[in-house]
Coordinates of C-alpha atoms and ligand atoms in Angstrom, one line a residue:
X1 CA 29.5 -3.2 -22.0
X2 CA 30.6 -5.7 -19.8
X3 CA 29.6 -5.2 -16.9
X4 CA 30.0 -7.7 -13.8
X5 CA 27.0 -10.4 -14.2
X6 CA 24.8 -11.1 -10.5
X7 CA 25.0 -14.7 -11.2
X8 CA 28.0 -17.3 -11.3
X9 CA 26.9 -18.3 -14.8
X10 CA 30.0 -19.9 -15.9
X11 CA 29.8 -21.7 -12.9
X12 CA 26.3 -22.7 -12.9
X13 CA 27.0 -23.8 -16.9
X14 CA 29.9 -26.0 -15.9
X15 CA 27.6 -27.8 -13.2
X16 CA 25.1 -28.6 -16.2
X17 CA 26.9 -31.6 -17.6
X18 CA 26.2 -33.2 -14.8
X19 CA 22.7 -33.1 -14.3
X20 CA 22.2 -33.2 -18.0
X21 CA 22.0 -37.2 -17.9
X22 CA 18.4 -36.8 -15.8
X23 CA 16.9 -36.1 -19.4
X24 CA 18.5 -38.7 -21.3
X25 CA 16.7 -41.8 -21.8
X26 CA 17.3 -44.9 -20.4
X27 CA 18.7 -46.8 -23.3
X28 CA 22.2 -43.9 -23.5
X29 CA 22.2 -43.8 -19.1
X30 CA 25.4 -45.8 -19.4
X31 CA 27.2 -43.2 -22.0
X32 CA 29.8 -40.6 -20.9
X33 CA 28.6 -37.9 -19.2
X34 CA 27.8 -35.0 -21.5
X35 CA 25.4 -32.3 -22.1
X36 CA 22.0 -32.8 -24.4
X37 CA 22.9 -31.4 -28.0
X38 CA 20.0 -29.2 -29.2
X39 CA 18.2 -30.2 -31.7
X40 CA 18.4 -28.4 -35.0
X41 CA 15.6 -26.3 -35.9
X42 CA 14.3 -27.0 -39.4
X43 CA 14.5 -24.4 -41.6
X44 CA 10.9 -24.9 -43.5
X45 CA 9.3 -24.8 -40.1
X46 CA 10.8 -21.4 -39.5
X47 CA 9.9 -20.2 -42.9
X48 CA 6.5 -21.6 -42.7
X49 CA 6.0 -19.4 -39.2
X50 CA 6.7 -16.3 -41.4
X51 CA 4.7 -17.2 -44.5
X52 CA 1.8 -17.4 -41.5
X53 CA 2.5 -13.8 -40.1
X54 CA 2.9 -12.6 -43.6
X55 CA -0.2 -13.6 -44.3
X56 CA -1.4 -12.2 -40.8
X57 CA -0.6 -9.0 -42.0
X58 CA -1.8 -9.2 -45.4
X59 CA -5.6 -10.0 -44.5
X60 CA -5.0 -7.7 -41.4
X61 CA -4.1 -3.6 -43.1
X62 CA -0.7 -4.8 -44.4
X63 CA 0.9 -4.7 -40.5
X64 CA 1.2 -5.9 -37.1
X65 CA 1.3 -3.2 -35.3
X66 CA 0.3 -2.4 -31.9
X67 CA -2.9 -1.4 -31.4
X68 CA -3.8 -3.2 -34.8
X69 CA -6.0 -6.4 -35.6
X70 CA -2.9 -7.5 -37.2
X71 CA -0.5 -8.3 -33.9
X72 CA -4.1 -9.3 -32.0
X73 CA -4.0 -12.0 -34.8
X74 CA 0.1 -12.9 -34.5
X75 CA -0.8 -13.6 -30.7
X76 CA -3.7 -15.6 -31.1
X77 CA -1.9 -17.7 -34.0
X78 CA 1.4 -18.5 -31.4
X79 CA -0.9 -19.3 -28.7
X80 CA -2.4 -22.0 -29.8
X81 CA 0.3 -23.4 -31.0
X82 CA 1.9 -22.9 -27.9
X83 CA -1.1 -24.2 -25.8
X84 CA -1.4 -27.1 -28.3
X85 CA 2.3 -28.4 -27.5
X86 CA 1.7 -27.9 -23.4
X87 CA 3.1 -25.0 -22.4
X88 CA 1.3 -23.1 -19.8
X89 CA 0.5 -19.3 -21.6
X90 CA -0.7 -16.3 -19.8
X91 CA -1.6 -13.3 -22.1
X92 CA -0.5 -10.3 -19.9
X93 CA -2.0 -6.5 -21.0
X94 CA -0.7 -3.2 -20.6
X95 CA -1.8 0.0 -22.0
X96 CA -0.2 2.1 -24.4
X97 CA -1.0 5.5 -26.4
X98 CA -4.5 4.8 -24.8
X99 CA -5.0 1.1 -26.5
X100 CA -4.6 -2.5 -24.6
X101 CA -1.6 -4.6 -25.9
X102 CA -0.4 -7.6 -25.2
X103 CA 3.0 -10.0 -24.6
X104 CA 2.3 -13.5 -24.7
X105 CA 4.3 -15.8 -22.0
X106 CA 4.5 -19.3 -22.9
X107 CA 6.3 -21.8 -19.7
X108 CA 7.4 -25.5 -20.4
X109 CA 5.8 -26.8 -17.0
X110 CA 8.7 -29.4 -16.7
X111 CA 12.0 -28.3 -14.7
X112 CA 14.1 -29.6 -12.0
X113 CA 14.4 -26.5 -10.3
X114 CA 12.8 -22.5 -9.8
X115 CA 15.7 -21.1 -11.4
X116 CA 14.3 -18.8 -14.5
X117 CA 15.8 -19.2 -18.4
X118 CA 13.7 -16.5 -20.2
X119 CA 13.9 -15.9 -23.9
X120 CA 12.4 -13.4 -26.2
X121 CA 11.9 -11.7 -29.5
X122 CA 8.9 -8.6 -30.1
X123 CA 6.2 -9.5 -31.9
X124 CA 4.7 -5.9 -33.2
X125 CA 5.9 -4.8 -36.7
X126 CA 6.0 -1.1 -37.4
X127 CA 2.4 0.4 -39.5
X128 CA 4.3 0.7 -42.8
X129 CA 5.0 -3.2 -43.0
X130 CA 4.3 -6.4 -42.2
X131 CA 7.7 -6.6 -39.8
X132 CA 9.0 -10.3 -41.1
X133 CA 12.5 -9.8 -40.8
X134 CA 11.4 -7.2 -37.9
X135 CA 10.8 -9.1 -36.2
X136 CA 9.0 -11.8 -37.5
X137 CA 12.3 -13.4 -38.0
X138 CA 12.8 -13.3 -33.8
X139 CA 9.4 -15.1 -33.3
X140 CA 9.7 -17.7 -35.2
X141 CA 12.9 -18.9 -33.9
X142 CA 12.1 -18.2 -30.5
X143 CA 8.8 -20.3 -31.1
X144 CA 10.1 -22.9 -32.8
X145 CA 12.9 -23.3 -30.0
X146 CA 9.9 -23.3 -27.5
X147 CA 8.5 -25.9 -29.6
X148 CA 11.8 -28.0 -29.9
X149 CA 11.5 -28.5 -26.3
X150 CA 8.4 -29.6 -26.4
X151 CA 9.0 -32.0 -28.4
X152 CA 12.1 -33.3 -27.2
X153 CA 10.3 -34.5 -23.7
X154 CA 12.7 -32.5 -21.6
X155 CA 12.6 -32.4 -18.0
X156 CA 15.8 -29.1 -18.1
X157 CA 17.4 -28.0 -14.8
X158 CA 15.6 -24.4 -15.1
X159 CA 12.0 -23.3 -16.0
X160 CA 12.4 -22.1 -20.0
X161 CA 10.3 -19.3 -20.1
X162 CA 9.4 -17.7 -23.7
X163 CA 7.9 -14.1 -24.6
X164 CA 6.8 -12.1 -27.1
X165 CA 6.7 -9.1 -26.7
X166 CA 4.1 -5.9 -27.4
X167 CA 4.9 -2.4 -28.6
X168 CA 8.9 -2.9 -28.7
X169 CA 8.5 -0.7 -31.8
X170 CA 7.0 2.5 -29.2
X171 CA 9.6 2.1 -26.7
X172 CA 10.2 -1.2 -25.8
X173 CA 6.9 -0.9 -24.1
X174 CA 5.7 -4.5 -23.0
X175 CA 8.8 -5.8 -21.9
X176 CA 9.3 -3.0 -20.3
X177 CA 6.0 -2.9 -18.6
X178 CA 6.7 -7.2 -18.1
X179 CA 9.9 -6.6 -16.0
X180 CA 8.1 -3.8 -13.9
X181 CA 5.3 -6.7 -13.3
X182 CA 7.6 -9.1 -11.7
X183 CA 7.9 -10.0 -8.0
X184 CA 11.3 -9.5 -6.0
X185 CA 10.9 -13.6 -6.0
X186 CA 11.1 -14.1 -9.8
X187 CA 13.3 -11.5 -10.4
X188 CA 15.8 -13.2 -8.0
X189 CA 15.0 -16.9 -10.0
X190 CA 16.1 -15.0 -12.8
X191 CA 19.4 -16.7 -14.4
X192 CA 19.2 -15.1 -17.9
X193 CA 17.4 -13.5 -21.0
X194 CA 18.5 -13.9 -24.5
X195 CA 16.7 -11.3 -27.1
X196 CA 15.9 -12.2 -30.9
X197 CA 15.5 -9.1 -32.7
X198 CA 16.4 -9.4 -36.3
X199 CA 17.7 -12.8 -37.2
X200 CA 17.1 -13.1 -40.6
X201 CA 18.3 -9.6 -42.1
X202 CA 18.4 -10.4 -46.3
X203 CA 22.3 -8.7 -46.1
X204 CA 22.9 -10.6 -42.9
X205 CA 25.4 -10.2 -40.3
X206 CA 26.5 -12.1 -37.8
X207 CA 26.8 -10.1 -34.5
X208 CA 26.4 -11.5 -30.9
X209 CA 25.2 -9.3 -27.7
X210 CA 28.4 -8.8 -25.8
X211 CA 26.7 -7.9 -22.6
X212 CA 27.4 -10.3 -20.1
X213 CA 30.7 -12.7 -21.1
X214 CA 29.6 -15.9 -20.1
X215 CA 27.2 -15.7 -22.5
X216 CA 28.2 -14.3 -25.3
X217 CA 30.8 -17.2 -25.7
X218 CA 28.0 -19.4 -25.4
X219 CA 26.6 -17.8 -28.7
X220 CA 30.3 -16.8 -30.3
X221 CA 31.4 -20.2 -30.0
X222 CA 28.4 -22.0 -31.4
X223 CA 29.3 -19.8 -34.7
X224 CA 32.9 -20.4 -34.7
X225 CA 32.2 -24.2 -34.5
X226 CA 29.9 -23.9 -38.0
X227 CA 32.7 -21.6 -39.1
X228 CA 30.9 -18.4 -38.9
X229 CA 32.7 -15.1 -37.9
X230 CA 30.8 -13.2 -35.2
X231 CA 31.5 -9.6 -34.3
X232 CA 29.9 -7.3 -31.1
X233 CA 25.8 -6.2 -31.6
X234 CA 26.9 -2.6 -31.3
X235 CA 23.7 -1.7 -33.2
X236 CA 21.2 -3.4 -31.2
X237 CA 23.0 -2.0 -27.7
X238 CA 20.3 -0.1 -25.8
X239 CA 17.5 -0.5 -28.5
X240 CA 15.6 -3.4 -27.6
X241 CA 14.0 -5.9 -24.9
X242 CA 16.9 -7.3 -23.0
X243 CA 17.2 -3.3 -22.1
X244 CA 14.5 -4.0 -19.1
X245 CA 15.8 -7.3 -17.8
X246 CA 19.6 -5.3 -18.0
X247 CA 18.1 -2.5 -16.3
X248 CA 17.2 -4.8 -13.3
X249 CA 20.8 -6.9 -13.2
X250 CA 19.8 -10.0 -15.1
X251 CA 22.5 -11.4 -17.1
X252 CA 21.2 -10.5 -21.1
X253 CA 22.4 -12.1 -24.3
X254 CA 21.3 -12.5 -27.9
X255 CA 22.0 -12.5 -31.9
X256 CA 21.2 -10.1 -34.3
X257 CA 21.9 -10.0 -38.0
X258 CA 21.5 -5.9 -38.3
X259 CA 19.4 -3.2 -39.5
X260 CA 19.6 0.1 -41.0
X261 CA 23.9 0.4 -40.8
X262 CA 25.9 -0.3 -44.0
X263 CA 27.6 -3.4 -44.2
X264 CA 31.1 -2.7 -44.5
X265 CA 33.7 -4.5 -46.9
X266 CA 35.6 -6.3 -44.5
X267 CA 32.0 -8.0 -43.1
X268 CA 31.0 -8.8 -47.4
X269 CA 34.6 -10.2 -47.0
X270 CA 34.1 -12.5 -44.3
X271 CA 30.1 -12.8 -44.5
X272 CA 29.7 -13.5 -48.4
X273 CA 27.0 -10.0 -48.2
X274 CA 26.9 -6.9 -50.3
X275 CA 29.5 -3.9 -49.2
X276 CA 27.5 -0.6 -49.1
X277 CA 24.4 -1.8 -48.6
X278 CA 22.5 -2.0 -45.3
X279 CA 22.1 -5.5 -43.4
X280 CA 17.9 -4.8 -44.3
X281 CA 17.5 -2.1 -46.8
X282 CA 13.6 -2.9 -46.0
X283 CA 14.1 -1.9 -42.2
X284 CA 11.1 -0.1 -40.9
X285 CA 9.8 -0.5 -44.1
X286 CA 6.6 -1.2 -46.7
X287 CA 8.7 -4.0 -48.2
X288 CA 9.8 -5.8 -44.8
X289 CA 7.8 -8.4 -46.3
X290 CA 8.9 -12.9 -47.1
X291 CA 11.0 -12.2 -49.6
X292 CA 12.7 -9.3 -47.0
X293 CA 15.3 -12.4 -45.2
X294 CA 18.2 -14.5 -45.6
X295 CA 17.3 -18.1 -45.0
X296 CA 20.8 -19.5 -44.1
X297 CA 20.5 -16.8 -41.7
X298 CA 17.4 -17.5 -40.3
X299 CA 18.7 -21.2 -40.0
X300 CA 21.8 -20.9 -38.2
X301 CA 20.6 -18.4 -35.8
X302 CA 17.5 -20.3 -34.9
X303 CA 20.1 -23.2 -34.6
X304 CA 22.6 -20.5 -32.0
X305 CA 19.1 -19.9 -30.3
X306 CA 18.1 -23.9 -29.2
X307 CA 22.1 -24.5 -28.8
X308 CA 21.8 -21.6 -25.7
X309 CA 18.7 -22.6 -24.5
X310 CA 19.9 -26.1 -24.0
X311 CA 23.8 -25.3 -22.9
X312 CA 22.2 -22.5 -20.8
X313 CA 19.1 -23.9 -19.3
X314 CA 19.1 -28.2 -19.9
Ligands
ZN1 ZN1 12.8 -5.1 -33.9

């Protein structure tokens, strides 16, 4: 899948360091010239998101599901947090099997330019379950990026954009129905979106969206640096968000930690998992509930997540 990207990124990446010292306070202006390191995202914050959305779903029918009191609740909880920490949030609605949803869009109002970083994860679970490795695991690390960069003061070269997506689990339908929404302006500001669907998978993989080069390295070479093999997102290809934003030539990347395919024994080899058994035996499931993840995995990918959105859009 790869496919020639629309935008220089490589280029435009190369050009960051440079522009990167804007953002640095006054005190380190006379330091070498490098990039902004991402901060690391801490690991009970991003647990403590999916105890909330756990909960969510338990005093909500046991899901999160379109349609359902349950993902009305996951929206309202991530807006105001999102709201609290100064992002500008627009709730946009579509219609699906005759019932409103809703994707949530969350934009840090600081940026030096009108050049678009977007980054998402779906926020609906399936009915069975209460959908915290899928894909409560994706929101919390895209939120908890989002709310890095608040915190961190940053002024970054591009607008971060962040989303969270309605009915993926129909179809993919409010990204879908998100792309279709935007103007021939914003679709041409658009430099990249990175997807977060299944981060946290209990028999976890490590497995990078090998759509667009440029950033797939960014991602690939993040994990080789903590010492953490990566291999292709073959299982994810075609089956989730970044399939809109692909559809209309923007540059897609991501990380994934797997689903319903059996973990091979070279990957228990080189991964420390369990041959034989899937990467979530609780996929689409009643017991997709907190004890349903792997925390290192949560951790480091949250980590891979904030280390792209700063390399790719600070
Ligand atoms: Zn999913």
């Amino acid at each position: 899948m790869l496919r020639p990207t629309r935008a220089p990124l490589a280029v435009l990446t190369a050009c960051l360091a440079l522009t990167a010292l804007t953002a640095l306070p006054a005190s380190a202006a006379a330091a070498p010239a490098a990039p902004l390191a991402a901060p690391d995202i801490p690991l009970d914050r991003l647990t403590g998101q999916l105890a909330d959305l756990a909960a969510i779903a338990e005093a909500n029918g046991g899901n999160r599901a379109h349609g359902r009191p349950g993902y009305t609740a996951s929206v309202d909880h991530l807006q105001e947090q999102l709201d609290a920490a100064g992002f500008e949030t627009v709730r946009q609605e579509f219609t699906q099997s005759g019932v409103t949803g809703y994707n949530l869009i969350a934009e840090w109002p600081q940026a030096a330019t009108d050049e678009i970083l977007m980054t998402g994860a779906h926020l609906d679970s399936v009915v069975s379950g209460a959908g915290i490795s899928d894909n409560g695991s994706g929101s919390a690390a895209v939120l908890e990026v989002a709310l890095a960069v608040a915190e961190s003061g940053l002024t970054p070269e591009r607008r971060l954009r962040f989303g969270w997506w309605g009915a993926e689990e129909l179809g993919m339908v409010g990204s879908r129905h998100y792309v279709d929404s935007l103007t021939d302006q914003e679709l041409a500001s658009f430099s990249a979106y990175l997807n977060a669907d299944m981060v946290a998978s209990p028999n976890a993989g490590y497995f990078v969206y090998d759509d667009d080069p440029a950033i797939e390295a960014v991602f690939a070479d993040w994990f080789t640096a903590q010492g953490v093999t990566t291999e292709a997102a073959a299982e994810v290809r075609g089956r989730s968000d970044h399939v809109a934003f692909d559809g209309v030539g923007i540059p897609v990347g991501g990380v994934f930690t797997g689903a319903g395919r059996v973990m091979t024994a070279a990957q228990a080899a080189q991964w420390g998992g369990e041959e034989g058994l899937a990467f979530d035996p609780c996929y689409h499931q009643a017991c997709d509930g907190l004890d349903n993840i792997d925390e290192t995995a949560l951790d480091r990918n949250a980590d891979a997540l904030a280390h792209a959105v700063w390399e790719l859009g600070s």
